[in-house]
CSV table of C-alpha atoms and ligand atoms in Angstrom, one decimal:
chain,number,residue,atom,x,y,z
X,281,MET,CA,-49.2,10.9,-2.7
X,282,SER,CA,-46.0,9.4,-3.8
X,283,THR,CA,-45.6,6.1,-5.5
X,284,ALA,CA,-43.1,3.3,-4.7
X,285,SER,CA,-40.8,4.0,-7.6
X,286,GLN,CA,-40.8,7.8,-7.3
X,287,PRO,CA,-40.8,8.4,-3.6
X,288,GLY,CA,-40.7,11.8,-1.9
X,289,PRO,CA,-39.7,15.3,-2.9
X,290,VAL,CA,-36.4,14.4,-4.6
X,291,SER,CA,-36.5,17.1,-7.3
X,292,ILE,CA,-33.6,19.2,-5.9
X,293,PRO,CA,-31.6,20.2,-9.0
X,294,ALA,CA,-28.3,18.4,-9.3
X,295,PRO,CA,-25.9,21.2,-8.1
X,296,ARG,CA,-22.7,19.8,-9.6
X,297,SER,CA,-21.9,18.6,-13.0
X,298,ARG,CA,-21.2,14.9,-13.0
X,299,THR,CA,-21.8,11.8,-15.2
X,300,ARG,CA,-25.4,10.9,-15.3
X,301,GLN,CA,-25.2,7.5,-16.8
X,302,ARG,CA,-25.3,4.6,-14.5
X,303,SER,CA,-22.1,2.6,-14.5
X,304,ASN,CA,-20.4,0.3,-12.1
X,305,TYR,CA,-17.0,1.1,-13.6
X,306,GLU,CA,-15.4,2.7,-10.5
X,307,LEU,CA,-16.8,-0.1,-8.4
X,308,TYR,CA,-15.2,-2.8,-10.5
X,309,SER,CA,-12.0,-0.8,-10.7
X,310,TRP,CA,-11.9,-0.5,-6.9
X,311,LEU,CA,-12.5,-4.3,-6.5
X,312,PHE,CA,-10.0,-5.2,-9.2
X,313,MET,CA,-7.2,-3.2,-7.3
X,314,ARG,CA,-7.9,-5.2,-4.2
X,315,VAL,CA,-8.2,-8.6,-5.8
X,316,SER,CA,-5.3,-8.2,-8.2
X,317,GLY,CA,-3.2,-6.8,-5.2
X,318,ILE,CA,-3.9,-10.0,-3.2
X,319,VAL,CA,-2.9,-12.3,-6.2
X,320,LEU,CA,0.1,-10.1,-6.9
X,321,VAL,CA,1.4,-10.6,-3.3
X,322,PHE,CA,1.9,-14.4,-4.1
X,323,LEU,CA,3.0,-14.0,-7.7
X,324,VAL,CA,5.5,-11.2,-7.1
X,325,LEU,CA,6.9,-12.4,-3.8
X,326,GLY,CA,7.1,-15.9,-5.2
X,327,HIS,CA,8.8,-14.6,-8.3
X,328,LEU,CA,11.4,-12.6,-6.4
X,329,PHE,CA,12.1,-15.5,-4.1
X,330,ILE,CA,12.6,-18.0,-6.9
X,331,MET,CA,14.7,-15.6,-9.0
X,332,ASN,CA,16.8,-13.9,-6.4
X,333,ILE,CA,17.2,-16.3,-3.4
X,334,LEU,CA,16.6,-19.9,-4.3
X,335,ASP,CA,19.6,-22.0,-5.3
X,336,GLY,CA,22.3,-19.4,-6.0
X,337,GLY,CA,19.8,-16.7,-6.8
X,338,VAL,CA,20.3,-14.2,-9.5
X,339,GLN,CA,23.8,-15.5,-10.5
X,340,ARG,CA,22.3,-18.6,-12.1
X,341,ILE,CA,19.9,-16.7,-14.4
X,342,ASN,CA,21.1,-17.0,-18.0
X,343,PHE,CA,19.5,-17.8,-21.3
X,344,ALA,CA,19.3,-21.5,-20.6
X,345,PHE,CA,17.6,-20.9,-17.3
X,346,VAL,CA,14.9,-18.7,-18.9
X,347,ALA,CA,14.5,-21.2,-21.8
X,348,GLY,CA,14.1,-24.0,-19.3
X,349,ARG,CA,11.4,-22.2,-17.3
X,350,TRP,CA,9.4,-21.1,-20.3
X,351,SER,CA,9.2,-24.6,-21.7
X,352,SER,CA,6.9,-25.3,-18.9
X,353,PRO,CA,3.2,-24.2,-19.2
X,354,PHE,CA,3.2,-23.6,-15.4
X,355,TRP,CA,5.8,-20.8,-15.6
X,356,GLN,CA,4.3,-19.4,-18.7
X,357,VAL,CA,0.9,-19.0,-17.0
X,358,TRP,CA,2.6,-17.7,-13.9
X,359,ASP,CA,4.6,-15.0,-15.8
X,360,LEU,CA,1.6,-14.2,-18.0
X,361,MET,CA,-0.6,-13.6,-15.0
X,362,MET,CA,2.0,-11.5,-13.3
X,363,LEU,CA,2.5,-9.5,-16.4
X,364,TRP,CA,-1.2,-8.8,-17.0
X,365,LEU,CA,-2.2,-8.3,-13.4
X,366,ALA,CA,0.8,-6.0,-12.6
X,367,MET,CA,0.3,-4.0,-15.7
X,368,LEU,CA,-3.4,-3.6,-15.4
X,369,HIS,CA,-3.1,-2.9,-11.6
X,370,GLY,CA,-0.3,-0.4,-12.1
X,371,THR,CA,-2.0,1.3,-15.0
X,372,ASN,CA,-5.3,1.6,-13.1
X,373,GLY,CA,-3.3,3.0,-10.1
X,374,MET,CA,-1.6,5.6,-12.4
X,375,ARG,CA,-5.1,6.5,-13.8
X,376,THR,CA,-6.2,7.3,-10.2
X,377,ILE,CA,-3.1,9.4,-9.7
X,378,ILE,CA,-3.6,11.3,-13.0
X,379,ASN,CA,-7.3,11.9,-11.9
X,380,ASP,CA,-5.9,13.2,-8.6
X,381,TYR,CA,-3.3,15.6,-9.9
X,382,ALA,CA,-4.1,16.7,-13.4
X,383,GLU,CA,-6.7,19.4,-13.2
X,384,ARG,CA,-7.4,20.4,-16.8
X,385,ASP,CA,-9.5,17.9,-18.8
X,386,GLN,CA,-7.0,18.1,-21.8
X,387,THR,CA,-4.0,17.3,-19.6
X,388,ARG,CA,-5.9,14.4,-18.0
X,389,PHE,CA,-6.9,13.1,-21.4
X,390,TRP,CA,-3.5,13.2,-23.0
X,391,LEU,CA,-1.7,11.8,-19.9
X,392,LYS,CA,-4.1,8.9,-19.9
X,393,MET,CA,-3.7,8.3,-23.6
X,394,ILE,CA,0.1,8.1,-23.2
X,395,LEU,CA,-0.4,5.7,-20.2
X,396,PHE,CA,-2.9,3.4,-22.0
X,397,VAL,CA,-0.8,3.2,-25.1
X,398,ALA,CA,2.4,2.5,-23.2
X,399,ALA,CA,0.6,-0.2,-21.1
X,400,GLY,CA,-1.1,-1.8,-24.1
X,401,PHE,CA,2.3,-1.9,-25.9
X,402,ILE,CA,4.1,-3.6,-22.9
X,403,ILE,CA,1.3,-6.1,-22.3
X,404,LEU,CA,1.2,-7.1,-26.0
X,405,LEU,CA,5.0,-7.3,-26.3
X,406,GLY,CA,5.3,-9.3,-23.1
X,407,THR,CA,2.5,-11.7,-24.0
X,408,LEU,CA,4.1,-12.2,-27.4
X,409,VAL,CA,7.5,-13.0,-25.9
X,410,ILE,CA,6.1,-15.5,-23.4
X,411,PHE,CA,4.2,-17.4,-26.1
X,412,THR,CA,6.7,-17.2,-29.0
X,413,PHE,CA,9.9,-17.6,-27.1
X,414,ASP,CA,12.2,-19.8,-29.1
X,415,PRO,CA,14.9,-21.6,-27.1
X,416,ASN,CA,16.9,-22.4,-30.2
X,417,ILE,CA,17.9,-18.9,-31.3
X,418,GLY,CA,21.4,-17.8,-30.6
B,247,MET,CA,-16.1,25.4,67.3
B,248,THR,CA,-15.1,27.0,64.1
B,249,ALA,CA,-13.6,24.8,61.4
B,250,THR,CA,-10.2,25.9,60.2
B,251,VAL,CA,-9.1,25.4,56.7
B,252,ASP,CA,-5.8,23.6,56.6
B,253,ALA,CA,-5.5,22.8,53.0
B,254,PRO,CA,-3.9,25.6,51.0
B,255,ALA,CA,-6.4,27.4,48.8
B,256,THR,CA,-6.0,26.4,45.2
B,257,PRO,CA,-3.8,29.0,43.5
B,258,ALA,CA,-5.7,31.5,41.4
B,259,PRO,CA,-5.2,30.7,37.7
B,260,VAL,CA,-2.8,33.0,36.0
B,261,THR,CA,-2.8,34.1,32.4
B,262,THR,CA,0.1,33.5,30.1
B,263,ASP,CA,0.9,35.4,27.0
B,264,VAL,CA,0.2,33.2,24.0
B,265,THR,CA,1.2,34.2,20.4
B,266,PHE,CA,-1.0,33.4,17.4
B,267,ARG,CA,0.1,33.4,13.8
B,268,VAL,CA,-3.1,34.1,11.8
B,269,ARG,CA,-3.3,33.8,8.0
B,270,ARG,CA,-5.0,37.1,7.1
B,271,TYR,CA,-6.6,37.9,3.8
B,272,LEU,CA,-8.8,41.0,3.3
B,273,PRO,CA,-9.7,40.9,-0.4
B,274,GLU,CA,-10.2,44.7,-0.5
B,275,VAL,CA,-6.6,45.5,0.5
B,276,ASP,CA,-4.5,42.3,0.2
B,277,GLU,CA,-3.3,40.8,-3.1
B,278,GLU,CA,-2.2,37.6,-1.3
B,279,PRO,CA,-2.9,36.1,2.0
B,280,HIS,CA,-0.2,36.7,4.6
B,281,TRP,CA,0.7,35.8,8.2
B,282,GLU,CA,0.3,38.1,11.1
B,283,GLU,CA,1.2,37.6,14.7
B,284,TYR,CA,-0.8,38.6,17.8
B,285,THR,CA,-0.1,38.0,21.5
B,286,VAL,CA,-2.9,37.8,24.0
B,287,PRO,CA,-3.0,36.8,27.7
B,288,LEU,CA,-5.0,33.6,28.1
B,289,TYR,CA,-5.8,31.1,30.8
B,290,PRO,CA,-4.8,27.5,30.1
B,291,THR,CA,-8.5,26.6,30.0
B,292,ASP,CA,-9.3,29.3,27.4
B,293,ARG,CA,-10.3,28.2,23.9
B,294,VAL,CA,-8.7,29.3,20.6
B,295,LEU,CA,-12.0,31.0,19.9
B,296,THR,CA,-11.6,33.2,23.0
B,297,ALA,CA,-8.2,34.2,21.7
B,298,LEU,CA,-9.7,35.2,18.3
B,299,GLU,CA,-12.4,37.2,20.0
B,300,LYS,CA,-9.7,39.0,22.1
B,301,ILE,CA,-7.7,39.8,19.0
B,302,LYS,CA,-10.8,41.1,17.2
B,303,GLY,CA,-12.1,43.0,20.2
B,304,GLU,CA,-8.8,44.4,21.6
B,305,ILE,CA,-6.2,44.4,18.9
B,306,ASP,CA,-7.5,44.4,15.3
B,307,GLY,CA,-11.3,44.7,14.6
B,308,THR,CA,-10.8,43.7,11.0
B,309,LEU,CA,-10.1,40.0,11.8
B,310,THR,CA,-13.0,38.0,10.4
B,311,PHE,CA,-14.2,34.6,11.3
B,312,ARG,CA,-17.4,32.7,11.8
B,313,ARG,CA,-18.7,31.5,15.1
B,314,SER,CA,-22.1,31.1,16.6
B,315,CYS,CA,-22.7,28.7,19.4
B,316,GLY,CA,-19.2,28.7,20.9
B,317,HIS,CA,-19.9,25.2,22.2
B,318,GLY,CA,-19.1,22.7,19.4
B,319,ILE,CA,-22.7,22.5,18.2
B,320,CYS,CA,-23.3,24.8,15.3
B,321,GLY,CA,-20.2,23.8,13.3
B,322,SER,CA,-19.4,27.3,12.1
B,323,ASP,CA,-15.8,27.8,13.3
B,324,ALA,CA,-13.9,25.0,11.7
B,325,MET,CA,-10.3,26.2,11.0
B,326,ARG,CA,-6.8,24.8,10.6
B,327,ILE,CA,-5.1,25.2,14.0
B,328,ASN,CA,-1.4,24.2,14.0
B,329,GLY,CA,-2.0,22.4,10.7
B,330,ARG,CA,-5.0,20.3,11.9
B,331,ASN,CA,-8.6,20.9,11.2
B,332,ARG,CA,-10.5,21.7,14.5
B,333,LEU,CA,-13.3,23.8,15.9
B,334,ALA,CA,-11.8,26.9,17.5
B,335,CYS,CA,-14.4,26.6,20.3
B,336,LYS,CA,-13.4,23.1,21.2
B,337,THR,CA,-9.6,23.6,21.2
B,338,LEU,CA,-8.2,24.5,24.5
B,339,VAL,CA,-4.9,26.5,24.9
B,340,LYS,CA,-3.6,23.9,27.4
B,341,ASP,CA,-3.8,21.2,24.7
B,342,LEU,CA,-1.5,23.2,22.4
B,343,ASP,CA,2.2,23.8,22.5
B,344,ILE,CA,2.4,27.5,23.5
B,345,THR,CA,6.2,27.7,23.5
B,346,LYS,CA,5.8,28.4,19.8
B,347,ALA,CA,3.2,30.6,18.0
B,348,ILE,CA,0.0,28.8,17.3
B,349,THR,CA,-0.9,29.0,13.6
B,350,VAL,CA,-4.5,29.6,12.7
B,351,GLU,CA,-5.7,29.6,9.1
B,352,ALA,CA,-8.8,28.9,7.0
B,353,ILE,CA,-9.8,25.3,6.1
B,354,LYS,CA,-8.3,24.2,2.8
B,355,GLY,CA,-9.9,23.0,-0.4
B,356,LEU,CA,-12.8,25.6,-0.4
B,357,PRO,CA,-12.4,29.1,-2.0
B,358,LEU,CA,-11.0,31.6,0.5
B,359,GLU,CA,-13.3,34.6,0.9
B,360,LYS,CA,-11.8,36.6,3.8
B,361,ASP,CA,-9.4,35.8,6.7
B,362,LEU,CA,-10.7,32.6,8.2
B,363,ILE,CA,-13.9,32.5,6.1
B,364,VAL,CA,-14.2,30.2,3.1
B,365,ASP,CA,-17.1,29.8,0.6
B,366,MET,CA,-19.0,26.8,2.0
B,367,GLU,CA,-21.3,26.5,-1.0
B,368,PRO,CA,-19.5,23.6,-2.8
B,369,PHE,CA,-19.5,21.7,0.5
B,370,PHE,CA,-23.2,22.2,0.9
B,371,ALA,CA,-23.9,21.4,-2.7
B,372,ALA,CA,-22.3,18.0,-2.2
B,373,TYR,CA,-24.4,17.6,0.9
B,374,ARG,CA,-27.6,18.4,-0.9
B,375,ALA,CA,-26.7,16.0,-3.7
B,376,VAL,CA,-27.0,12.9,-1.5
B,377,LEU,CA,-30.6,13.6,-0.6
B,378,PRO,CA,-30.1,14.2,3.1
B,379,PHE,CA,-33.7,13.8,4.2
B,380,LEU,CA,-36.1,11.0,5.0
B,381,ILE,CA,-37.5,9.4,1.9
B,382,THR,CA,-40.5,7.1,2.3
B,383,ASP,CA,-43.1,5.5,0.2
B,384,GLY,CA,-46.7,4.3,0.8
B,385,HIS,CA,-49.2,6.1,2.9
B,386,GLU,CA,-48.4,8.6,5.6
B,387,PRO,CA,-48.6,6.7,8.9
B,388,THR,CA,-51.1,8.2,11.4
B,389,ARG,CA,-48.6,7.8,14.3
B,390,GLU,CA,-44.8,8.1,14.5
B,391,ARG,CA,-42.7,5.8,12.5
B,392,LEU,CA,-41.5,3.2,15.0
B,393,GLN,CA,-38.0,1.7,15.0
B,394,SER,CA,-36.3,-0.8,17.2
B,395,ALA,CA,-33.3,0.2,19.4
B,396,GLU,CA,-31.0,-2.0,17.3
B,397,ASP,CA,-32.2,-0.4,14.1
B,398,ARG,CA,-31.6,3.0,15.6
B,399,ALA,CA,-28.2,2.1,16.8
B,400,ARG,CA,-27.2,1.0,13.2
B,401,PHE,CA,-26.7,4.6,12.1
B,402,ASP,CA,-26.2,6.3,15.4
B,403,ASP,CA,-22.7,7.4,14.8
B,404,THR,CA,-23.5,9.4,11.6
B,405,THR,CA,-26.4,11.3,13.2
B,406,LYS,CA,-23.8,13.3,15.3
B,407,CYS,CA,-22.6,15.3,12.3
B,408,ILE,CA,-22.7,19.1,12.7
B,409,LEU,CA,-21.6,19.8,9.1
B,410,CYS,CA,-18.5,21.7,10.2
B,411,ALA,CA,-16.5,20.5,7.1
B,412,CYS,CA,-13.5,19.6,9.2
B,413,CYS,CA,-13.5,16.2,7.5
B,414,THR,CA,-14.0,17.2,3.9
B,415,THR,CA,-11.4,19.9,4.0
B,416,SER,CA,-8.8,17.6,5.6
B,417,CYS,CA,-9.3,15.1,2.7
B,418,PRO,CA,-6.3,15.0,0.3
B,419,VAL,CA,-8.6,13.7,-2.5
B,420,TYR,CA,-10.9,16.7,-2.0
B,421,TRP,CA,-8.0,19.1,-2.0
B,422,THR,CA,-6.9,17.9,-5.4
B,423,ASP,CA,-10.3,17.1,-6.9
B,424,GLY,CA,-13.0,19.4,-5.8
B,425,GLN,CA,-15.6,17.3,-7.6
B,426,TYR,CA,-15.3,14.5,-5.1
B,427,PHE,CA,-18.4,14.4,-2.8
B,428,GLY,CA,-16.2,14.4,0.2
B,429,PRO,CA,-16.6,12.6,3.5
B,430,ALA,CA,-19.2,14.8,5.1
B,431,ALA,CA,-21.7,14.2,2.3
B,432,ILE,CA,-21.1,10.5,2.5
B,433,VAL,CA,-21.7,10.6,6.3
B,434,ALA,CA,-25.0,12.4,5.6
B,435,ALA,CA,-25.9,9.7,3.1
B,436,ASN,CA,-24.9,6.9,5.5
B,437,ARG,CA,-27.2,8.5,8.1
B,438,PHE,CA,-30.2,7.7,5.8
B,439,ILE,CA,-29.1,4.7,3.9
B,440,PHE,CA,-28.9,2.6,7.0
B,441,ASP,CA,-32.1,4.0,8.6
B,442,SER,CA,-34.8,1.3,8.6
B,443,ARG,CA,-37.5,3.9,8.1
B,444,ASP,CA,-36.0,5.2,4.9
B,445,THR,CA,-36.6,3.8,1.5
B,446,GLY,CA,-34.3,6.0,-0.6
B,447,ALA,CA,-31.1,3.9,-0.1
B,448,GLU,CA,-31.0,2.7,-3.7
B,449,GLN,CA,-31.1,6.2,-5.0
B,450,ARG,CA,-28.4,7.4,-2.6
B,451,LEU,CA,-26.2,4.4,-3.3
B,452,GLU,CA,-26.5,5.1,-7.0
B,453,ILE,CA,-25.5,8.7,-6.5
B,454,LEU,CA,-22.4,7.6,-4.5
B,455,ASN,CA,-21.5,5.0,-7.1
B,456,ASP,CA,-20.6,7.9,-9.3
B,457,ARG,CA,-17.2,8.6,-10.7
B,458,GLU,CA,-16.7,11.2,-7.9
B,459,GLY,CA,-18.4,9.1,-5.3
B,460,VAL,CA,-17.2,6.7,-2.6
B,461,TRP,CA,-14.7,5.0,-4.9
B,462,ARG,CA,-12.5,8.1,-4.8
B,463,CYS,CA,-11.9,7.6,-1.1
B,464,ARG,CA,-8.3,6.2,-0.5
B,465,THR,CA,-8.9,5.3,3.2
B,466,THR,CA,-6.3,7.7,4.5
B,467,PHE,CA,-8.3,8.4,7.7
B,468,ASN,CA,-7.6,12.1,7.7
B,469,CYS,CA,-11.4,12.7,8.0
B,470,THR,CA,-11.8,10.4,11.0
B,471,ASP,CA,-8.8,12.2,12.7
B,472,ALA,CA,-10.3,15.6,12.0
B,473,CYS,CA,-13.9,15.0,13.1
B,474,PRO,CA,-14.6,17.1,16.2
B,475,ARG,CA,-17.7,14.9,16.9
B,476,GLY,CA,-15.6,11.7,17.0
B,477,ILE,CA,-17.5,10.2,14.1
B,478,GLU,CA,-15.8,7.2,12.5
B,479,VAL,CA,-16.0,8.8,9.2
B,480,THR,CA,-13.8,6.4,7.2
B,481,LYS,CA,-15.8,3.5,8.6
B,482,ALA,CA,-19.0,5.2,7.5
B,483,ILE,CA,-17.6,5.4,4.0
B,484,GLN,CA,-16.5,1.8,4.0
B,485,GLU,CA,-20.0,0.8,5.0
B,486,VAL,CA,-21.4,2.5,1.9
B,487,LYS,CA,-18.8,0.8,-0.3
B,488,ARG,CA,-19.8,-2.6,1.2
B,489,ALA,CA,-23.5,-1.9,0.7
B,490,LEU,CA,-22.7,-1.1,-3.0
B,491,ILE,CA,-20.6,-4.2,-3.5
B,492,PHE,CA,-22.9,-6.8,-1.8
B,493,ARG,CA,-26.2,-5.5,-2.9
B,494,ARG,CA,-25.4,-5.2,-6.5
B,495,VAL,CA,-22.4,-7.3,-7.4
U,555,LIG,C1,2.4,-6.8,-4.1
U,555,LIG,C2,1.2,-6.7,-4.1
U,555,LIG,C3,0.3,-5.5,-4.3
U,555,LIG,C4,-0.7,-5.2,-3.5
U,555,LIG,C5,-1.3,-5.9,-2.3
U,555,LIG,C6,-1.3,-3.9,-4.0
U,555,LIG,C7,-2.4,-3.3,-3.5
U,555,LIG,C8,-2.9,-2.1,-4.0
U,555,LIG,C9,-4.2,-1.5,-3.6
U,555,LIG,C10,-5.2,-2.1,-2.6
U,555,LIG,C11,-4.3,-0.3,-4.2
U,555,LIG,C12,-5.5,0.7,-4.1
U,555,LIG,C13,-5.2,1.8,-3.2
U,555,LIG,C14,-6.4,2.7,-3.0
U,555,LIG,O1,-7.4,2.5,-3.7
U,555,LIG,O2,-6.3,3.5,-2.2
U,555,LIG,C15,-3.1,-0.1,-5.0
U,555,LIG,C16,-2.8,1.0,-5.7
U,555,LIG,C17,-1.7,1.1,-6.6
U,555,LIG,N1,-0.8,0.1,-7.0
U,555,LIG,FE1,-0.7,-1.7,-6.0
U,555,LIG,N2,-0.5,-3.5,-5.1
U,555,LIG,C18,0.5,-4.4,-5.3
U,555,LIG,C19,1.4,-4.4,-6.3
U,555,LIG,C20,1.6,-3.4,-7.2
U,555,LIG,C21,2.5,-3.4,-8.3
U,555,LIG,C22,3.4,-4.6,-8.7
U,555,LIG,C23,2.4,-2.2,-9.0
U,555,LIG,C24,3.1,-1.6,-10.2
U,555,LIG,C25,3.1,-2.3,-11.3
U,555,LIG,C26,1.4,-1.4,-8.2
U,555,LIG,C27,1.1,-0.1,-8.5
U,555,LIG,C28,0.0,0.6,-7.9
U,555,LIG,C29,-0.3,2.0,-8.2
U,555,LIG,C30,0.4,2.9,-9.2
U,555,LIG,C31,-1.4,2.3,-7.4
U,555,LIG,C32,-2.1,3.6,-7.3
U,555,LIG,C33,-1.6,4.3,-6.0
U,555,LIG,C34,-2.7,5.2,-5.5
U,555,LIG,O3,-3.9,5.0,-5.6
U,555,LIG,O4,-2.2,6.2,-4.8
U,555,LIG,N3,1.0,-2.1,-7.2
U,555,LIG,N4,-2.3,-1.2,-4.8
U,556,LIG,S1,-10.5,8.3,4.4
U,556,LIG,FE1,-11.4,8.9,2.3
U,556,LIG,S2,-12.7,10.6,2.6
U,556,LIG,FE2,-11.5,10.4,4.5
U,556,LIG,S3,-9.8,11.8,4.2
U,556,LIG,FE3,-9.1,9.8,3.4
U,556,LIG,S4,-9.6,9.8,1.3
U,556,LIG,FE4,-10.7,11.5,2.2
U,557,LIG,S1,-18.5,14.2,9.9
U,557,LIG,FE1,-17.5,15.3,11.6
U,557,LIG,S2,-15.9,16.6,10.7
U,557,LIG,FE2,-17.3,15.9,9.0
U,557,LIG,S3,-18.8,17.6,8.9
U,557,LIG,FE3,-19.7,16.1,10.3
U,557,LIG,S4,-19.1,16.7,12.3
U,557,LIG,FE4,-17.8,17.8,10.9
U,558,LIG,S1,-18.9,28.1,17.4
U,558,LIG,FE1,-20.4,26.6,17.1
U,558,LIG,S2,-19.2,24.8,16.7
U,558,LIG,FE2,-17.7,26.3,17.3
């Protein structure tokens, strides 16, 4: 007789090698792609509209324009969110593509290392610039 | 008075010569697979399976393929016909463009063994891994396990699977990553996860929450297009994803 927690004849040996530890990592990663995608629609399209179309578009962008925008916490938060979400979204998407196409474990590992280091560098550098931008240089 | 037949008799069906380009591979003689052409006379209502049987019986007895029922039930003759995964026994000549040669090759993503035959073991290994059988707890009932019509309808679509592998071997993720469970195994899991009589849903969801589980699916719908049983395969996979998200997140 089987018990509630160990029901039925489930002792078929696992035929394929795969991770045995329980983890919701892929679930959260899948959810994150969708949630960040939805937020990015507004952030990125809004960004492109403001920068390229609104009053004179890209012609008016110069040092003073950037300095003016980043003196407001609103645009700092906007740009920071766009940076982080786009980088994490893009990096996670590239991780998927590497898993798809790199077959050897070594190749996978090193491609991902390059990806993560590059992403980490850009995120840190971008964050640093947004917060420490000094309008009085130059 | 004798009735006279005025209507012209329906014309007797005529055969047309149809050319097939078959990807042949005999491991004893061939280094590499190669294409070979065969022309056979067929009625428009003939199936591709009939053509293969004619080729094997009348032109080249070495042509090797699997078939059993010939009626879309056993799932043994999945192959790539004109680039699409289908059952040879359910594909009629009249539905194909016979002005060009019809290409026939083995399904992709599983190891090629001979001509149109692949090693199905990795496919069935993934199937076995999702525990595709009824799991219950408590005492054995003395009568049948009853279920309402609505509860039965909940998983009706996925009961139709004949394990032909058309879906799994049309999946681009499966082609590039053979560790992915593949749509057919997820269909089999769906069949039991949403069965009100079954109590093994948690175990199967946990298995499919794996790195190579449902999250590998990219919703490209190749599997749904390929399924000869008309199962909404991608939808079945999404149902499993939803169950994972809303039960445990
Ligand atoms: C504009 C709004 C965006 C939306 C709605 C969006 C949505 C999505 C979704 C839902 C996925 C997952 C696809 C899947 O799992 O099959 C995805 C994948 C991906 N996204 Fe985005 N995304 C957006 C912007 C971006 C941006 C700005 C980047 C680059 C920084 C990017 C790079 C990627 C990459 C590389 C993938 C992986 C592609 C793949 O899985 O084949 N996306 N995107
Ligand atoms: S919908 Fe998912 S399982 Fe189906 S073919 Fe596409 S990636 Fe593969
Ligand atoms: S879901 Fe459809 S295509 Fe896939 S194995 Fe079952 S019957 Fe074949
Ligand atoms: S021969 Fe059985 S399904 Fe085609």
